[in-house]
Each structure stands twice: as C-alpha cells, then as structure tokens.
PDB file of C-alpha atoms and ligand atoms in Angstrom:
ATOM      1  CA  UNK Y   7      10.290  10.524  11.917  1.00  0.00           C
ATOM      2  CA  UNK Y   8       7.989  11.787   9.057  1.00  0.00           C
ATOM      3  CA  UNK Y   9       4.738  13.431   9.805  1.00  0.00           C
ATOM      4  CA  UNK Y  10       2.199  10.599   9.694  1.00  0.00           C
ATOM      5  CA  UNK Y  11      -1.557  10.890   8.803  1.00  0.00           C
ATOM      6  CA  UNK Y  12      -4.296   9.308  11.097  1.00  0.00           C
ATOM      7  CA  UNK Y  13      -4.552   6.132   9.209  1.00  0.00           C
ATOM      8  CA  UNK Y  14      -0.784   5.631   9.258  1.00  0.00           C
ATOM      9  CA  UNK Y  15      -0.874   6.227  13.056  1.00  0.00           C
ATOM     10  CA  UNK Y  16      -3.731   3.718  13.377  1.00  0.00           C
ATOM     11  CA  UNK Y  17      -1.722   1.115  11.538  1.00  0.00           C
ATOM     12  CA  UNK Y  18       1.243   1.484  13.574  1.00  0.00           C
ATOM     13  CA  UNK Y  19      -0.846   1.267  16.818  1.00  0.00           C
ATOM     14  CA  UNK Y  20      -2.517  -1.794  15.657  1.00  0.00           C
ATOM     15  CA  UNK Y  21       0.752  -3.316  14.592  1.00  0.00           C
ATOM     16  CA  UNK Y  22       2.343  -2.979  17.942  1.00  0.00           C
ATOM     17  CA  UNK Y  23      -0.773  -4.219  19.703  1.00  0.00           C
ATOM     18  CA  UNK Y  24      -0.592  -7.387  17.535  1.00  0.00           C
ATOM     19  CA  UNK Y  25       3.205  -7.551  17.740  1.00  0.00           C
ATOM     20  CA  UNK Y  26       3.295  -7.587  13.805  1.00  0.00           C
ATOM     21  CA  UNK Y  27       6.121  -6.475  11.502  1.00  0.00           C
ATOM     22  CA  UNK Y  28       5.369  -4.708   8.310  1.00  0.00           C
ATOM     23  CA  UNK Y  29       7.774  -5.378   5.337  1.00  0.00           C
ATOM     24  CA  UNK Y  30       7.545  -3.308   2.146  1.00  0.00           C
ATOM     25  CA  UNK Y  31       9.227  -3.489  -1.238  1.00  0.00           C
ATOM     26  CA  UNK Y  32      10.757  -0.388  -2.656  1.00  0.00           C
ATOM     27  CA  UNK Y  33       8.087  -0.352  -5.493  1.00  0.00           C
ATOM     28  CA  UNK Y  34       5.347   0.374  -2.927  1.00  0.00           C
ATOM     29  CA  UNK Y  35       4.168   3.957  -2.721  1.00  0.00           C
ATOM     30  CA  UNK Y  36       5.981   6.085  -0.098  1.00  0.00           C
ATOM     31  CA  UNK Y  37       2.965   6.463   2.397  1.00  0.00           C
ATOM     32  CA  UNK Y  38       3.460   2.730   2.813  1.00  0.00           C
ATOM     33  CA  UNK Y  39       7.311   2.520   2.689  1.00  0.00           C
ATOM     34  CA  UNK Y  40       7.555   5.059   5.504  1.00  0.00           C
ATOM     35  CA  UNK Y  41       5.457   2.943   8.027  1.00  0.00           C
ATOM     36  CA  UNK Y  42       7.224  -0.143   7.251  1.00  0.00           C
ATOM     37  CA  UNK Y  43       9.585  -1.562   9.842  1.00  0.00           C
ATOM     38  CA  UNK Y  44      11.743  -2.483   6.783  1.00  0.00           C
ATOM     39  CA  UNK Y  45      11.776  -1.539   3.213  1.00  0.00           C
ATOM     40  CA  UNK Y  46      14.023  -3.552   0.857  1.00  0.00           C
ATOM     41  CA  UNK Y  47      14.727  -5.433  -2.464  1.00  0.00           C
ATOM     42  CA  UNK Y  48      13.459  -8.957  -2.777  1.00  0.00           C
ATOM     43  CA  UNK Y  49      16.626 -10.563  -1.290  1.00  0.00           C
ATOM     44  CA  UNK Y  50      16.745  -8.218   1.747  1.00  0.00           C
ATOM     45  CA  UNK Y  51      12.987  -8.725   2.481  1.00  0.00           C
ATOM     46  CA  UNK Y  52      13.325 -12.576   2.277  1.00  0.00           C
ATOM     47  CA  UNK Y  53      16.206 -12.336   4.960  1.00  0.00           C
ATOM     48  CA  UNK Y  54      14.118  -9.884   6.990  1.00  0.00           C
ATOM     49  CA  UNK Y  55      11.075 -12.367   6.901  1.00  0.00           C
ATOM     50  CA  UNK Y  56      13.192 -15.301   7.934  1.00  0.00           C
ATOM     51  CA  UNK Y  57      14.738 -13.430  10.800  1.00  0.00           C
ATOM     52  CA  UNK Y  58      11.724 -11.520  12.133  1.00  0.00           C
ATOM     53  CA  UNK Y  59      11.002 -12.162  15.779  1.00  0.00           C
ATOM     54  CA  UNK Y  60       7.268 -11.344  15.273  1.00  0.00           C
ATOM     55  CA  UNK Y  61       4.923 -14.128  14.451  1.00  0.00           C
ATOM     56  CA  UNK Y  62       2.724 -11.943  12.227  1.00  0.00           C
ATOM     57  CA  UNK Y  63       4.076 -10.544   8.977  1.00  0.00           C
ATOM     58  CA  UNK Y  64       2.437  -8.035   6.814  1.00  0.00           C
ATOM     59  CA  UNK Y  65       4.010  -8.207   3.497  1.00  0.00           C
ATOM     60  CA  UNK Y  66       3.297  -5.116   1.358  1.00  0.00           C
ATOM     61  CA  UNK Y  67       4.450  -6.266  -2.171  1.00  0.00           C
ATOM     62  CA  UNK Y  68       3.225  -8.962  -4.569  1.00  0.00           C
ATOM     63  CA  UNK Y  69       2.274 -12.461  -3.951  1.00  0.00           C
ATOM     64  CA  UNK Y  70       5.479 -14.295  -4.772  1.00  0.00           C
ATOM     65  CA  UNK Y  71       7.222 -12.000  -2.201  1.00  0.00           C
ATOM     66  CA  UNK Y  72       4.593 -12.861   0.579  1.00  0.00           C
ATOM     67  CA  UNK Y  73       4.800 -16.592  -0.433  1.00  0.00           C
ATOM     68  CA  UNK Y  74       8.657 -16.483  -0.040  1.00  0.00           C
ATOM     69  CA  UNK Y  75       8.264 -15.113   3.441  1.00  0.00           C
ATOM     70  CA  UNK Y  76       5.911 -17.875   4.307  1.00  0.00           C
ATOM     71  CA  UNK Y  77       8.352 -20.485   2.772  1.00  0.00           C
ATOM     72  CA  UNK Y  78      11.177 -19.230   5.004  1.00  0.00           C
ATOM     73  CA  UNK Y  79       9.049 -18.977   8.147  1.00  0.00           C
ATOM     74  CA  UNK Y  80       6.440 -21.439   7.838  1.00  0.00           C
ATOM     75  CA  UNK Y  81       5.352 -21.098  11.513  1.00  0.00           C
ATOM     76  CA  UNK Y  82       4.590 -17.427  11.127  1.00  0.00           C
ATOM     77  CA  UNK Y  83       1.312 -15.858   9.804  1.00  0.00           C
ATOM     78  CA  UNK Y  84       2.011 -13.864   6.595  1.00  0.00           C
ATOM     79  CA  UNK Y  85      -0.636 -11.504   5.368  1.00  0.00           C
ATOM     80  CA  UNK Y  86      -0.745  -9.932   1.849  1.00  0.00           C
ATOM     81  CA  UNK Y  87      -2.814  -6.705   2.217  1.00  0.00           C
ATOM     82  CA  UNK Y  88      -4.148  -6.963  -1.348  1.00  0.00           C
ATOM     83  CA  UNK Y  89      -4.727 -10.639  -2.584  1.00  0.00           C
ATOM     84  CA  UNK Y  90      -4.925  -9.555  -6.084  1.00  0.00           C
ATOM     85  CA  UNK Y  91      -1.441  -8.171  -6.029  1.00  0.00           C
ATOM     86  CA  UNK Y  92       0.404 -10.633  -8.374  1.00  0.00           C
ATOM     87  CA  UNK Y  93       3.227 -10.528 -10.761  1.00  0.00           C
ATOM     88  CA  UNK Y  94       2.621 -11.385 -14.470  1.00  0.00           C
ATOM     89  CA  UNK Y  95       6.259 -12.438 -14.861  1.00  0.00           C
ATOM     90  CA  UNK Y  96       5.846 -15.132 -12.062  1.00  0.00           C
ATOM     91  CA  UNK Y  97       2.855 -16.452 -13.945  1.00  0.00           C
ATOM     92  CA  UNK Y  98       5.011 -17.091 -17.203  1.00  0.00           C
ATOM     93  CA  UNK Y  99       6.562 -20.260 -15.644  1.00  0.00           C
ATOM     94  CA  UNK Y 100       4.891 -23.370 -13.824  1.00  0.00           C
ATOM     95  CA  UNK Y 101       5.885 -26.735 -12.551  1.00  0.00           C
ATOM     96  CA  UNK Y 102       5.118 -28.469 -15.905  1.00  0.00           C
ATOM     97  CA  UNK Y 103       7.408 -26.250 -17.886  1.00  0.00           C
ATOM     98  CA  UNK Y 104      10.246 -27.098 -15.480  1.00  0.00           C
ATOM     99  CA  UNK Y 105       9.537 -30.712 -15.614  1.00  0.00           C
ATOM    100  CA  UNK Y 106       9.642 -30.696 -19.409  1.00  0.00           C
ATOM    101  CA  UNK Y 107      12.858 -28.747 -19.407  1.00  0.00           C
ATOM    102  CA  UNK Y 108      14.645 -31.196 -17.033  1.00  0.00           C
ATOM    103  CA  UNK Y 109      13.701 -34.061 -19.515  1.00  0.00           C
ATOM    104  CA  UNK Y 110      15.262 -32.190 -22.421  1.00  0.00           C
ATOM    105  CA  UNK Y 111      18.306 -31.308 -20.323  1.00  0.00           C
ATOM    106  CA  UNK Y 112      18.926 -33.793 -17.644  1.00  0.00           C
ATOM    107  CA  UNK Y 113      22.229 -32.544 -16.540  1.00  0.00           C
ATOM    108  CA  UNK Y 114      21.250 -28.911 -16.159  1.00  0.00           C
ATOM    109  CA  UNK Y 115      20.574 -27.100 -12.788  1.00  0.00           C
ATOM    110  CA  UNK Y 116      17.302 -25.143 -12.503  1.00  0.00           C
ATOM    111  CA  UNK Y 117      17.831 -21.721 -11.182  1.00  0.00           C
ATOM    112  CA  UNK Y 118      14.689 -19.879 -10.385  1.00  0.00           C
ATOM    113  CA  UNK Y 119      14.221 -16.190 -10.018  1.00  0.00           C
ATOM    114  CA  UNK Y 120      12.293 -15.490  -6.835  1.00  0.00           C
ATOM    115  CA  UNK Y 121       9.666 -13.904  -9.069  1.00  0.00           C
ATOM    116  CA  UNK Y 122       7.905 -17.206  -9.292  1.00  0.00           C
ATOM    117  CA  UNK Y 123       5.202 -19.115  -7.429  1.00  0.00           C
ATOM    118  CA  UNK Y 124       5.803 -21.467  -4.616  1.00  0.00           C
ATOM    119  CA  UNK Y 125       4.701 -24.516  -6.740  1.00  0.00           C
ATOM    120  CA  UNK Y 126       7.363 -23.530  -9.367  1.00  0.00           C
ATOM    121  CA  UNK Y 127      10.045 -23.015  -6.723  1.00  0.00           C
ATOM    122  CA  UNK Y 128       9.262 -26.601  -5.450  1.00  0.00           C
ATOM    123  CA  UNK Y 129      10.498 -27.896  -8.614  1.00  0.00           C
ATOM    124  CA  UNK Y 130      13.887 -26.120  -8.880  1.00  0.00           C
ATOM    125  CA  UNK Y 131      17.367 -26.392  -7.494  1.00  0.00           C
ATOM    126  CA  UNK Y 132      18.153 -23.115  -6.330  1.00  0.00           C
ATOM    127  CA  UNK Y 133      16.590 -19.546  -6.238  1.00  0.00           C
ATOM    128  CA  UNK Y 134      18.228 -16.171  -6.905  1.00  0.00           C
ATOM    129  CA  UNK Y 135      17.241 -12.625  -6.936  1.00  0.00           C
ATOM    130  CA  UNK Y 136      18.470  -9.734  -9.222  1.00  0.00           C
ATOM    131  CA  UNK Y 137      21.063  -8.804  -6.431  1.00  0.00           C
ATOM    132  CA  UNK Y 138      22.656 -12.283  -6.138  1.00  0.00           C
ATOM    133  CA  UNK Y 139      21.935 -14.024  -9.461  1.00  0.00           C
ATOM    134  CA  UNK Y 140      25.613 -13.773 -10.860  1.00  0.00           C
ATOM    135  CA  UNK Y 141      27.041 -15.090  -7.577  1.00  0.00           C
ATOM    136  CA  UNK Y 142      24.684 -17.916  -7.282  1.00  0.00           C
ATOM    137  CA  UNK Y 143      25.040 -19.144 -10.896  1.00  0.00           C
ATOM    138  CA  UNK Y 144      28.913 -18.969 -10.449  1.00  0.00           C
ATOM    139  CA  UNK Y 145      28.751 -21.103  -7.327  1.00  0.00           C
ATOM    140  CA  UNK Y 146      26.609 -23.861  -8.814  1.00  0.00           C
ATOM    141  CA  UNK Y 147      28.483 -26.982  -9.866  1.00  0.00           C
ATOM    142  CA  UNK Y 148      26.495 -27.621 -13.145  1.00  0.00           C
ATOM    143  CA  UNK Y 149      27.812 -26.458 -16.579  1.00  0.00           C
ATOM    144  CA  UNK Y 150      24.121 -26.224 -17.949  1.00  0.00           C
ATOM    145  CA  UNK Y 151      21.675 -23.736 -16.386  1.00  0.00           C
ATOM    146  CA  UNK Y 152      18.114 -23.720 -16.916  1.00  0.00           C
ATOM    147  CA  UNK Y 153      17.277 -20.040 -15.939  1.00  0.00           C
ATOM    148  CA  UNK Y 154      13.562 -19.207 -15.358  1.00  0.00           C
ATOM    149  CA  UNK Y 155      11.403 -17.229 -15.811  1.00  0.00           C
ATOM    150  CA  UNK Y 156      13.214 -13.872 -16.697  1.00  0.00           C
ATOM    151  CA  UNK Y 157      15.065 -14.189 -19.868  1.00  0.00           C
ATOM    152  CA  UNK Y 158      16.558 -10.736 -19.731  1.00  0.00           C
ATOM    153  CA  UNK Y 159      17.982 -11.234 -16.057  1.00  0.00           C
ATOM    154  CA  UNK Y 160      19.328 -14.708 -17.451  1.00  0.00           C
ATOM    155  CA  UNK Y 161      21.002 -13.070 -20.428  1.00  0.00           C
ATOM    156  CA  UNK Y 162      22.608 -10.515 -18.106  1.00  0.00           C
ATOM    157  CA  UNK Y 163      23.789 -13.177 -15.696  1.00  0.00           C
ATOM    158  CA  UNK Y 164      25.162 -15.317 -18.670  1.00  0.00           C
ATOM    159  CA  UNK Y 165      27.694 -12.549 -19.572  1.00  0.00           C
ATOM    160  CA  UNK Y 166      29.525 -13.112 -16.330  1.00  0.00           C
ATOM    161  CA  UNK Y 167      29.596 -16.845 -16.528  1.00  0.00           C
ATOM    162  CA  UNK Y 168      30.621 -17.499 -20.168  1.00  0.00           C
ATOM    163  CA  UNK Y 169      31.763 -21.050 -19.331  1.00  0.00           C
ATOM    164  CA  UNK Y 170      28.259 -22.196 -18.670  1.00  0.00           C
ATOM    165  CA  UNK Y 171      25.407 -22.889 -21.233  1.00  0.00           C
ATOM    166  CA  UNK Y 172      22.095 -21.267 -20.444  1.00  0.00           C
ATOM    167  CA  UNK Y 173      18.532 -22.416 -21.345  1.00  0.00           C
ATOM    168  CA  UNK Y 174      15.796 -19.859 -21.080  1.00  0.00           C
ATOM    169  CA  UNK Y 175      12.170 -19.654 -21.463  1.00  0.00           C
ATOM    170  CA  UNK Y 176      10.451 -16.535 -22.832  1.00  0.00           C
ATOM    171  CA  UNK Y 177       9.677 -14.913 -19.394  1.00  0.00           C
ATOM    172  CA  UNK Y 178       9.897 -11.160 -19.010  1.00  0.00           C
ATOM    173  CA  UNK Y 179       8.614  -8.227 -16.752  1.00  0.00           C
ATOM    174  CA  UNK Y 180       6.113  -6.382 -18.896  1.00  0.00           C
ATOM    175  CA  UNK Y 181       6.970  -3.206 -16.979  1.00  0.00           C
ATOM    176  CA  UNK Y 182      10.723  -3.254 -17.594  1.00  0.00           C
ATOM    177  CA  UNK Y 183      10.611  -4.919 -20.977  1.00  0.00           C
ATOM    178  CA  UNK Y 184       8.760  -2.274 -22.955  1.00  0.00           C
ATOM    179  CA  UNK Y 185      11.488   0.322 -22.477  1.00  0.00           C
ATOM    180  CA  UNK Y 186      13.394   0.718 -25.723  1.00  0.00           C
ATOM    181  CA  UNK Y 187      16.820   1.761 -26.708  1.00  0.00           C
ATOM    182  CA  UNK Y 188      15.061   5.067 -28.422  1.00  0.00           C
ATOM    183  CA  UNK Y 189      13.521   5.964 -25.098  1.00  0.00           C
ATOM    184  CA  UNK Y 190      16.881   5.563 -23.309  1.00  0.00           C
ATOM    185  CA  UNK Y 191      18.821   7.503 -26.053  1.00  0.00           C
ATOM    186  CA  UNK Y 192      16.073  10.321 -25.831  1.00  0.00           C
ATOM    187  CA  UNK Y 193      16.285  10.572 -22.142  1.00  0.00           C
ATOM    188  CA  UNK Y 194      20.090  10.732 -22.126  1.00  0.00           C
ATOM    189  CA  UNK Y 195      19.894  13.514 -24.716  1.00  0.00           C
ATOM    190  CA  UNK Y 196      17.392  15.388 -22.484  1.00  0.00           C
ATOM    191  CA  UNK Y 197      19.710  14.943 -19.398  1.00  0.00           C
ATOM    192  CA  UNK Y 198      23.161  14.691 -20.797  1.00  0.00           C
ATOM    193  CA  UNK Y 199      24.812  15.257 -17.298  1.00  0.00           C
ATOM    194  CA  UNK Y 200      22.765  12.363 -15.707  1.00  0.00           C
ATOM    195  CA  UNK Y 201      24.210   9.016 -14.710  1.00  0.00           C
ATOM    196  CA  UNK Y 202      21.934   6.046 -15.976  1.00  0.00           C
ATOM    197  CA  UNK Y 203      21.095   3.276 -13.503  1.00  0.00           C
ATOM    198  CA  UNK Y 204      19.023   0.348 -14.724  1.00  0.00           C
ATOM    199  CA  UNK Y 205      17.308  -3.027 -13.492  1.00  0.00           C
ATOM    200  CA  UNK Y 206      18.534  -6.175 -15.248  1.00  0.00           C
ATOM    201  CA  UNK Y 207      14.988  -6.947 -16.094  1.00  0.00           C
ATOM    202  CA  UNK Y 208      15.162  -4.369 -18.935  1.00  0.00           C
ATOM    203  CA  UNK Y 209      16.056  -5.488 -22.507  1.00  0.00           C
ATOM    204  CA  UNK Y 210      19.855  -6.357 -23.033  1.00  0.00           C
ATOM    205  CA  UNK Y 211      20.173  -3.519 -25.573  1.00  0.00           C
ATOM    206  CA  UNK Y 212      18.931  -0.957 -22.970  1.00  0.00           C
ATOM    207  CA  UNK Y 213      20.989  -2.526 -20.138  1.00  0.00           C
ATOM    208  CA  UNK Y 214      24.098  -2.095 -22.328  1.00  0.00           C
ATOM    209  CA  UNK Y 215      23.710   1.727 -22.261  1.00  0.00           C
ATOM    210  CA  UNK Y 216      23.740   1.945 -18.479  1.00  0.00           C
ATOM    211  CA  UNK Y 217      26.299   3.279 -16.198  1.00  0.00           C
ATOM    212  CA  UNK Y 218      25.224   1.061 -13.358  1.00  0.00           C
ATOM    213  CA  UNK Y 219      23.190  -2.175 -13.211  1.00  0.00           C
ATOM    214  CA  UNK Y 220      21.599  -3.729 -10.148  1.00  0.00           C
ATOM    215  CA  UNK Y 221      18.739  -4.618  -7.969  1.00  0.00           C
ATOM    216  CA  UNK Y 222      16.424  -2.004  -6.638  1.00  0.00           C
ATOM    217  CA  UNK Y 223      18.520  -1.711  -3.441  1.00  0.00           C
ATOM    218  CA  UNK Y 224      21.710  -1.603  -5.344  1.00  0.00           C
ATOM    219  CA  UNK Y 225      20.390   1.109  -7.511  1.00  0.00           C
ATOM    220  CA  UNK Y 226      19.268   3.030  -4.472  1.00  0.00           C
ATOM    221  CA  UNK Y 227      22.763   2.653  -2.731  1.00  0.00           C
ATOM    222  CA  UNK Y 228      24.553   3.582  -5.949  1.00  0.00           C
ATOM    223  CA  UNK Y 229      22.685   6.848  -6.241  1.00  0.00           C
ATOM    224  CA  UNK Y 230      23.115   7.686  -2.557  1.00  0.00           C
ATOM    225  CA  UNK Y 231      26.746   6.947  -2.485  1.00  0.00           C
ATOM    226  CA  UNK Y 232      27.688   8.425  -5.935  1.00  0.00           C
ATOM    227  CA  UNK Y 233      29.266  11.943  -6.008  1.00  0.00           C
ATOM    228  CA  UNK Y 234      27.112  12.415  -9.302  1.00  0.00           C
ATOM    229  CA  UNK Y 235      24.226  14.814  -8.848  1.00  0.00           C
ATOM    230  CA  UNK Y 236      21.657  13.610 -11.479  1.00  0.00           C
ATOM    231  CA  UNK Y 237      20.372  10.226 -12.272  1.00  0.00           C
ATOM    232  CA  UNK Y 238      18.077   8.607 -14.916  1.00  0.00           C
ATOM    233  CA  UNK Y 239      16.328   5.769 -13.049  1.00  0.00           C
ATOM    234  CA  UNK Y 240      15.521   2.440 -15.343  1.00  0.00           C
ATOM    235  CA  UNK Y 241      13.310   0.689 -12.867  1.00  0.00           C
ATOM    236  CA  UNK Y 242       9.954   1.186 -11.308  1.00  0.00           C
ATOM    237  CA  UNK Y 243       8.795   4.594 -10.065  1.00  0.00           C
ATOM    238  CA  UNK Y 244       8.852   3.623  -6.391  1.00  0.00           C
ATOM    239  CA  UNK Y 245      12.654   3.867  -6.331  1.00  0.00           C
ATOM    240  CA  UNK Y 246      12.528   7.379  -7.753  1.00  0.00           C
ATOM    241  CA  UNK Y 247      10.026   8.406  -5.122  1.00  0.00           C
ATOM    242  CA  UNK Y 248      12.118   6.890  -2.336  1.00  0.00           C
ATOM    243  CA  UNK Y 249      15.259   8.777  -3.599  1.00  0.00           C
ATOM    244  CA  UNK Y 250      13.445  12.128  -3.907  1.00  0.00           C
ATOM    245  CA  UNK Y 251      11.952  11.581  -0.453  1.00  0.00           C
ATOM    246  CA  UNK Y 252      15.018  10.762   1.460  1.00  0.00           C
ATOM    247  CA  UNK Y 253      17.751  12.397  -0.752  1.00  0.00           C
ATOM    248  CA  UNK Y 254      16.157  15.517  -2.215  1.00  0.00           C
ATOM    249  CA  UNK Y 255      19.494  17.228  -2.598  1.00  0.00           C
ATOM    250  CA  UNK Y 256      20.048  15.210  -5.903  1.00  0.00           C
ATOM    251  CA  UNK Y 257      17.907  14.934  -9.241  1.00  0.00           C
ATOM    252  CA  UNK Y 258      16.190  11.751 -10.379  1.00  0.00           C
ATOM    253  CA  UNK Y 259      14.452  11.279 -13.673  1.00  0.00           C
ATOM    254  CA  UNK Y 260      12.349   8.221 -14.398  1.00  0.00           C
ATOM    255  CA  UNK Y 261      13.499   6.668 -17.670  1.00  0.00           C
ATOM    256  CA  UNK Y 262       9.776   6.603 -18.975  1.00  0.00           C
ATOM    257  CA  UNK Y 263       6.538   7.450 -17.251  1.00  0.00           C
ATOM    258  CA  UNK Y 264       5.234   4.128 -17.825  1.00  0.00           C
ATOM    259  CA  UNK Y 265       7.610   2.518 -15.293  1.00  0.00           C
ATOM    260  CA  UNK Y 266       4.992   1.935 -12.853  1.00  0.00           C
ATOM    261  CA  UNK Y 267       3.982  -1.543 -11.820  1.00  0.00           C
ATOM    262  CA  UNK Y 268       0.177  -1.827 -11.430  1.00  0.00           C
ATOM    263  CA  UNK Y 269       0.378  -4.739  -9.190  1.00  0.00           C
ATOM    264  CA  UNK Y 270       2.888  -3.201  -6.851  1.00  0.00           C
ATOM    265  CA  UNK Y 271       0.578  -0.113  -6.600  1.00  0.00           C
ATOM    266  CA  UNK Y 272      -2.497  -2.247  -5.750  1.00  0.00           C
ATOM    267  CA  UNK Y 273      -1.815  -2.187  -2.047  1.00  0.00           C
ATOM    268  CA  UNK Y 274      -3.217   0.820  -0.101  1.00  0.00           C
ATOM    269  CA  UNK Y 275      -3.039   2.064   3.470  1.00  0.00           C
ATOM    270  CA  UNK Y 276      -6.652   0.897   3.896  1.00  0.00           C
ATOM    271  CA  UNK Y 277      -5.792  -2.658   2.683  1.00  0.00           C
ATOM    272  CA  UNK Y 278      -2.970  -2.673   5.243  1.00  0.00           C
ATOM    273  CA  UNK Y 279      -5.305  -1.415   8.181  1.00  0.00           C
ATOM    274  CA  UNK Y 280      -8.014  -3.889   7.141  1.00  0.00           C
ATOM    275  CA  UNK Y 281      -5.852  -6.936   6.778  1.00  0.00           C
ATOM    276  CA  UNK Y 282      -4.107  -6.251  10.172  1.00  0.00           C
ATOM    277  CA  UNK Y 283      -7.625  -5.756  11.719  1.00  0.00           C
ATOM    278  CA  UNK Y 284      -9.417  -8.806  10.328  1.00  0.00           C
ATOM    279  CA  UNK Y 285      -6.689 -11.221   9.448  1.00  0.00           C
ATOM    280  CA  UNK Y 286      -9.195 -12.425   6.793  1.00  0.00           C
ATOM    281  CA  UNK Y 287      -8.653 -15.830   5.004  1.00  0.00           C
ATOM    282  CA  UNK Y 288      -8.271 -13.919   1.657  1.00  0.00           C
ATOM    283  CA  UNK Y 289      -5.080 -12.067   3.137  1.00  0.00           C
ATOM    284  CA  UNK Y 290      -3.451 -15.117   4.807  1.00  0.00           C
ATOM    285  CA  UNK Y 291      -0.776 -16.976   2.658  1.00  0.00           C
ATOM    286  CA  UNK Y 292      -1.608 -20.674   2.800  1.00  0.00           C
ATOM    287  CA  UNK Y 293       0.665 -23.218   1.400  1.00  0.00           C
ATOM    288  CA  UNK Y 294       0.557 -26.943   1.734  1.00  0.00           C
ATOM    289  CA  UNK Y 295       3.110 -28.844   3.781  1.00  0.00           C
ATOM    290  CA  UNK Y 296       4.314 -30.545   0.712  1.00  0.00           C
ATOM    291  CA  UNK Y 297       4.988 -27.368  -1.205  1.00  0.00           C
ATOM    292  CA  UNK Y 298       6.564 -25.756   1.928  1.00  0.00           C
ATOM    293  CA  UNK Y 299       9.022 -28.569   2.464  1.00  0.00           C
ATOM    294  CA  UNK Y 300       9.980 -28.751  -1.315  1.00  0.00           C
ATOM    295  CA  UNK Y 301      10.161 -25.042  -1.987  1.00  0.00           C
ATOM    296  CA  UNK Y 302      12.043 -24.048   1.050  1.00  0.00           C
ATOM    297  CA  UNK Y 303      15.155 -25.932  -0.023  1.00  0.00           C
ATOM    298  CA  UNK Y 304      15.999 -23.771  -3.106  1.00  0.00           C
ATOM    299  CA  UNK Y 305      15.313 -20.509  -1.166  1.00  0.00           C
ATOM    300  CA  UNK Y 306      17.414 -21.613   1.894  1.00  0.00           C
ATOM    301  CA  UNK Y 307      20.143 -22.651  -0.547  1.00  0.00           C
ATOM    302  CA  UNK Y 308      20.047 -19.059  -2.005  1.00  0.00           C
ATOM    303  CA  UNK Y 309      20.298 -17.536   1.425  1.00  0.00           C
ATOM    304  CA  UNK Y 310      23.278 -19.750   2.008  1.00  0.00           C
ATOM    305  CA  UNK Y 311      25.090 -19.013  -1.215  1.00  0.00           C
ATOM    306  CA  UNK Y 312      23.805 -15.637  -2.111  1.00  0.00           C
TER     307      UNK Y 312
HETATM  308  P1  LIG C 418      14.268  -6.389  -6.829  1.00  0.00           P
HETATM  309  O1  LIG C 418      14.746  -7.693  -6.262  1.00  0.00           O
HETATM  310  O2  LIG C 418      15.521  -5.565  -7.443  1.00  0.00           O
HETATM  311  O3  LIG C 418      13.857  -5.649  -5.492  1.00  0.00           O
HETATM  312  O4  LIG C 418      13.333  -6.613  -7.812  1.00  0.00           O
HETATM  313  C1  LIG C 418      12.082  -6.985  -7.571  1.00  0.00           C
HETATM  314  C2  LIG C 418      11.154  -6.922  -8.854  1.00  0.00           C
HETATM  315  O5  LIG C 418      10.088  -7.269  -8.967  1.00  0.00           O
HETATM  316  C3  LIG C 418      11.730  -6.164  -9.999  1.00  0.00           C
HETATM  317  O6  LIG C 418      10.752  -5.985 -10.961  1.00  0.00           O
HETATM  318 FE1  LIG C 419       6.619  -8.443 -11.548  1.00  0.00          FE
HETATM  319 FE2  LIG C 419       7.550  -6.526 -13.058  1.00  0.00          FE
HETATM  320 FE3  LIG C 419       5.925  -5.936 -11.194  1.00  0.00          FE
HETATM  321 FE4  LIG C 419       8.426  -6.663 -10.562  1.00  0.00          FE
HETATM  322  S1  LIG C 419       7.821  -4.861 -11.717  1.00  0.00           S
HETATM  323  S2  LIG C 419       6.441  -7.284  -9.539  1.00  0.00           S
HETATM  324  S3  LIG C 419       8.762  -8.292 -12.019  1.00  0.00           S
HETATM  325  S4  LIG C 419       5.534  -7.139 -12.853  1.00  0.00           S
END
C-alpha cells in the first residue's frame, strides 16, 4: 500500500464508516487514483458502479460518468465531488439534435458515446465507450449509424465497419482534438525508439501514425504488457502519471504538454472529503424517473453487447 497523507487517511476512514465505494477515472490525479477502490476507463467504471455492493458511490471523474453510474444503479446514491466537473464534448449534443437527425435518417440506429448527458442518452438506441465502440457498431442490425457526439471516434470505428453508412455531428474532445500531425512527428523524432499509443478521440491523421489505438485502460495494458521500454502517450496526462507511478521501469512521454483535461483535474482530495462528510445536494446526482427509465436502456444494451 502506498504511503498516504492525513487527508487521504481521513477519506478512507469516512468511506468505510459510511460503507461507500470510491471510483476514479484514469484522468484523475494520482493522489485520488491511489485511494480509489477502483480506477478504470469509462466502460470498466460503468460496470463497477452497476455491480457495487455499497449503496453510496463517490465518482471521481466528470458529470456524464457519475450520471451513468446513477442510470445503472438508480437506487444508489451517487456523489460527484466537484459539481462543476463537466465534459465539453458531452455538451456538443442534445436531445433536439438527435430528434432532428432521426427525422432525416429514419432507418438509422443512434449510437451514443457515453460522453453525453443522461437526457441525450434517453434519445439513443445504444451507448458505447472507446473500448467497445467497434464491437457495438458491428453487432447492431442497422446499416445506417448516427454516431454522436465524437466525430473522431466515429471515423475510427467506421474503418472497421465499411459496410455501414455513418452520419456524424461536429462533436469533439477539445483536449485530444488540438494535437496536430506536426506535434506527433516532432515527438516521434525526439524519441525515435518510443512506441506511440493514442486515444481514438484524436484527429484521424494523428491516429494513423500510432502503433496502438485504444481506450485509457487499453493504452495502460498495452504499455504494461509490451516488451518495449519507451512510449509516447497520446491521451490525457493522468495515464502517464499512473504508468510512471506503478511501472517506473519504463519511460513514458506525453505527446504534448497540453494534454491535460481541466475538468478532470477539478476534483481534489478536499472535494472528496467534503462530499463524503456532507452529502450536500449539489454533489448528489439527481435524475428524473422518466430520464432514468429511458436512458438506462441504451446503457444496459451496451453492457450486454460490449
Ligand atoms: P476512456 O473511456 O478511454 O477512459 O475515455 C474517457 C474520456 O473521457 C476520454 O477523453
Ligand atoms: Fe471530456 Fe475530453 Fe475531458 Fe474526456 S478529456 S472528459 S472527452 S473534455
């Protein structure tokens, strides 16, 4: 067990008194990841939230992730330690956009990346994450796919399913999207022996240059299991921090210093302690029964197929 500071110990103490579970995304800072009962990518965290025995879930991540936990476990109390931790990509789609797309493409199935609000999920046929998107789209009966909100993830998936027609909106992750081919080539020149692993939220021209493409969890596993010794990481800095922490025998270089998600970094140990102590309304994820009933369906379908 890692050496913990006083605040971390207080959180763990309070957590066991309240019989809560702490879930953390890999983009959280390491001081948070090490006190989590489970750290994971979006798909793994959804499964953990659903299967958790505890009735109180502290979700260290961004709002759409905590909402997914609530949708999959409506009877549990889900706390988001920092209520301002959102995801700009999730805000690039809404129910009205989906309804209009459905009118234009009545035979299409709507596949919704989990990086979306509960209200948006309620309008969709099935959800996916970056780790299962190809699998999900392959298994859907429809020949036309409305893929929202991430255009880059959609374009990545489409290569594996050339028989289907894809309809996109202009959604993107501002953190991953701004990485350029020039940045990538420069980094590869700087570290010519490094293997390049990238998240599919990056631009297709950058993804094309990668040796490995996958979700945060898949990137971590790839680096851990590979015989290679040096890696350029094309996703958020939390992944690099985790690799350096648990596997310091290898070298990891962040593709650009700007690969830091300000929303993922909003949550602090103090937020976690305060939300566990007070369970204040602003930290509790509340969704209407109607939204829960509708949005649970595409998420459960994802768990079944993904
Ligand atoms: P993962 O599902 O790969 O963890 O990605 C979540 C995310 O927000 C990527 O930007
Ligand atoms: Fe959203 Fe991008 Fe941050 Fe992931 S990294 S939470 S997609 S803004």
